[in-house]
PDB file of C-alpha atoms in Angstrom:
ATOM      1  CA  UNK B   1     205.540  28.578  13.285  1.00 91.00           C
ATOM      2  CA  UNK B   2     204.330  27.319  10.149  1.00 96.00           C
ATOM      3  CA  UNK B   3     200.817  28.695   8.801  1.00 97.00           C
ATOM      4  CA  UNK B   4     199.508  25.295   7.405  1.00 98.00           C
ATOM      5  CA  UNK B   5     196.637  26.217   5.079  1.00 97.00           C
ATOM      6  CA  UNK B   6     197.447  29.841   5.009  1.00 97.00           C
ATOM      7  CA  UNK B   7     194.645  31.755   6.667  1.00 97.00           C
ATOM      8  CA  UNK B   8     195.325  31.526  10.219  1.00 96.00           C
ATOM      9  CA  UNK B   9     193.148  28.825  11.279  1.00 97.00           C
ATOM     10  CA  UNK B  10     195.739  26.027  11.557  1.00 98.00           C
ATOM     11  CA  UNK B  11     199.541  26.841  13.038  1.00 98.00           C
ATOM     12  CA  UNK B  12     202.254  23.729  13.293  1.00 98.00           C
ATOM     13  CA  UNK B  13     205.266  24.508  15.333  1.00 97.00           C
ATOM     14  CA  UNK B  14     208.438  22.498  15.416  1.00 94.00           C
ATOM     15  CA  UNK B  15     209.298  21.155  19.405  1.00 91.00           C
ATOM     16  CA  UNK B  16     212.398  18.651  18.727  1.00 84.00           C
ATOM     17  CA  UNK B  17     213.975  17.536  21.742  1.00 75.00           C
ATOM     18  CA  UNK B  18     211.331  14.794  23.860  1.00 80.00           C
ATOM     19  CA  UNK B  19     211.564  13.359  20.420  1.00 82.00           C
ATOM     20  CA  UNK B  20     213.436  14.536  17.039  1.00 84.00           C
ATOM     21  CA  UNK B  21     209.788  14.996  15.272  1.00 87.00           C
ATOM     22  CA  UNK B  22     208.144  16.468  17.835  1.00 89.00           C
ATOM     23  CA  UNK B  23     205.148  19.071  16.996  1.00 94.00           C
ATOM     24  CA  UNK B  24     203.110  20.905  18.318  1.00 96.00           C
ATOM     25  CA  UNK B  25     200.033  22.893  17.016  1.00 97.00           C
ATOM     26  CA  UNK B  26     198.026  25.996  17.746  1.00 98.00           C
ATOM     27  CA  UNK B  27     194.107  25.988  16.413  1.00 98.00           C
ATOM     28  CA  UNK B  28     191.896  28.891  16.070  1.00 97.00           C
ATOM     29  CA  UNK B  29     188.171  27.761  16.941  1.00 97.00           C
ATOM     30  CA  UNK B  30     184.966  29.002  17.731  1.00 96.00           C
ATOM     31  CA  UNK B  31     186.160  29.150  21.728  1.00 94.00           C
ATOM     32  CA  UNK B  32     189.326  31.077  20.871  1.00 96.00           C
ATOM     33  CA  UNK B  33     193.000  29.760  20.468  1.00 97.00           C
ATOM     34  CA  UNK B  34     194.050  26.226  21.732  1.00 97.00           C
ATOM     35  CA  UNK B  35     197.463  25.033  22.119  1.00 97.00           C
ATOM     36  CA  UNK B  36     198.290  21.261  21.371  1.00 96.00           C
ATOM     37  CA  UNK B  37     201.503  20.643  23.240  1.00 93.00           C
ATOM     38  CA  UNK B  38     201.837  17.410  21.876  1.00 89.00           C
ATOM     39  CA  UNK B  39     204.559  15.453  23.706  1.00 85.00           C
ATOM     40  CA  UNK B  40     206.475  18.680  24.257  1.00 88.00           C
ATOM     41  CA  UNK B  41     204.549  18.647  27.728  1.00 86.00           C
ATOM     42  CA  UNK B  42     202.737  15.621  29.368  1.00 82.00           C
ATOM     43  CA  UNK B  43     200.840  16.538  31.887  1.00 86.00           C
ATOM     44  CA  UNK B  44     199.651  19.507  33.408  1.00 89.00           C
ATOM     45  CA  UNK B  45     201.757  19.232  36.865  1.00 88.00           C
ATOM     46  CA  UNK B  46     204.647  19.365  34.241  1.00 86.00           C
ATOM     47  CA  UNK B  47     203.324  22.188  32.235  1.00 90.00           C
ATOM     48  CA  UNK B  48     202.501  24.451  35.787  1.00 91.00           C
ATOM     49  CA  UNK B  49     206.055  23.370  37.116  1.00 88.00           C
ATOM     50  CA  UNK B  50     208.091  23.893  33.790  1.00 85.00           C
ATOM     51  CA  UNK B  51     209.467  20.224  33.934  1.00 81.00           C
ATOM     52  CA  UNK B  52     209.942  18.681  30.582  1.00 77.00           C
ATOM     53  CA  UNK B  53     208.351  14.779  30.015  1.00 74.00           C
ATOM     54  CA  UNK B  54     209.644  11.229  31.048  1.00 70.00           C
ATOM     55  CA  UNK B  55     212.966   9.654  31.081  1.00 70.00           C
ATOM     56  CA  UNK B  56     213.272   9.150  27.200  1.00 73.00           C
ATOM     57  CA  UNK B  57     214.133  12.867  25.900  1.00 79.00           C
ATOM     58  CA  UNK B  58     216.078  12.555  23.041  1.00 80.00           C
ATOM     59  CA  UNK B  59     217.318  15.969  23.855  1.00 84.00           C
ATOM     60  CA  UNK B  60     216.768  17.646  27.607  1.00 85.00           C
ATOM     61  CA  UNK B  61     217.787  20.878  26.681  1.00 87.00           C
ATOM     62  CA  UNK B  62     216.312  21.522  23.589  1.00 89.00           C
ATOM     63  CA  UNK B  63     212.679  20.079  25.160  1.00 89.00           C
ATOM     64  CA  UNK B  64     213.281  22.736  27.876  1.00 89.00           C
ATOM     65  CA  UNK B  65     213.881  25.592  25.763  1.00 92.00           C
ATOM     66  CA  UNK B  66     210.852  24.659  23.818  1.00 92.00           C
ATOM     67  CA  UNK B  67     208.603  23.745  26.895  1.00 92.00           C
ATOM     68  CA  UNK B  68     209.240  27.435  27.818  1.00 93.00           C
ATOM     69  CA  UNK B  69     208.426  28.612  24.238  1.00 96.00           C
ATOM     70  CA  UNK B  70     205.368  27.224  24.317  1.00 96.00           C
ATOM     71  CA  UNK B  71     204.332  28.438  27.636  1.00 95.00           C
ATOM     72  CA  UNK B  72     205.494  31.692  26.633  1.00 97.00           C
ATOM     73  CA  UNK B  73     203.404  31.836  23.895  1.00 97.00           C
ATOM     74  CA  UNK B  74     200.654  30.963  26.200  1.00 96.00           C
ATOM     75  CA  UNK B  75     201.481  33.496  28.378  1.00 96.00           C
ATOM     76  CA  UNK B  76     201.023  35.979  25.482  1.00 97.00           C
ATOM     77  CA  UNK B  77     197.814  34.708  24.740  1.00 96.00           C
ATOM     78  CA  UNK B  78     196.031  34.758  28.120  1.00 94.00           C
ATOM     79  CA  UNK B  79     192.731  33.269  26.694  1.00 95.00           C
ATOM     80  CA  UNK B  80     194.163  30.458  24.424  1.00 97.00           C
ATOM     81  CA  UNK B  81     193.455  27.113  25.824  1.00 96.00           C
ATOM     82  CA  UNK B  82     196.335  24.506  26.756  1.00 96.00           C
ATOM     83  CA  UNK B  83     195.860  21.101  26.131  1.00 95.00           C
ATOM     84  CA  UNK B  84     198.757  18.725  26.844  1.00 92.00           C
ATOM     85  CA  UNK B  85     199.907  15.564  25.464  1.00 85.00           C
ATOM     86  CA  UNK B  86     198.729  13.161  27.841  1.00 78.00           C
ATOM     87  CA  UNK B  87     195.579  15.017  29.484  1.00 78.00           C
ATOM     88  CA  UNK B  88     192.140  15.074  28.346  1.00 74.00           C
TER      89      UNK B  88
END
């Protein structure tokens, strides 16, 4: 997890594996912590059943492993807010 601007406000976290680029981002605001999945999780009957996104995954084991990072992380954080790649 990389601290982008370097006071805690902005966190990027590398997710390789639905694609090799694939980020995702956590965001301190006003309403508490919110997770960006990005395209590590689609939707949110993937992200409650721990099933990794689509047919194109440039790498299904790697997207798994961090699919459960993130929802470990979450998990940590009880209050932080999920949003997921493809949901509003």
């Amino acid at each position: 997890m990389i601290d982008v601007f370097g006071d805690g406000s902005f966190f990027a976290i590398q997710s390789p594996g639905h694609t090799p680029g694939s980020m995702a981002f956590v965001v301190r605001t006003t309403a508490g912590p919110v997770l960006l999945t990005g395209d590590t999780c689609h939707t949110r009957w993937g992200w409650d059943n721990g099933v990794e996104p689509g047919s194109y995954i440039d790498d299904r084991e790697r997207t798994r492993k961090n699919l459960l990072a993130l929802k470990a992380l979450s998990e940590r954080h009880p209050k932080m807010i999920v949003k997921l790649g493809h949901q509003p």
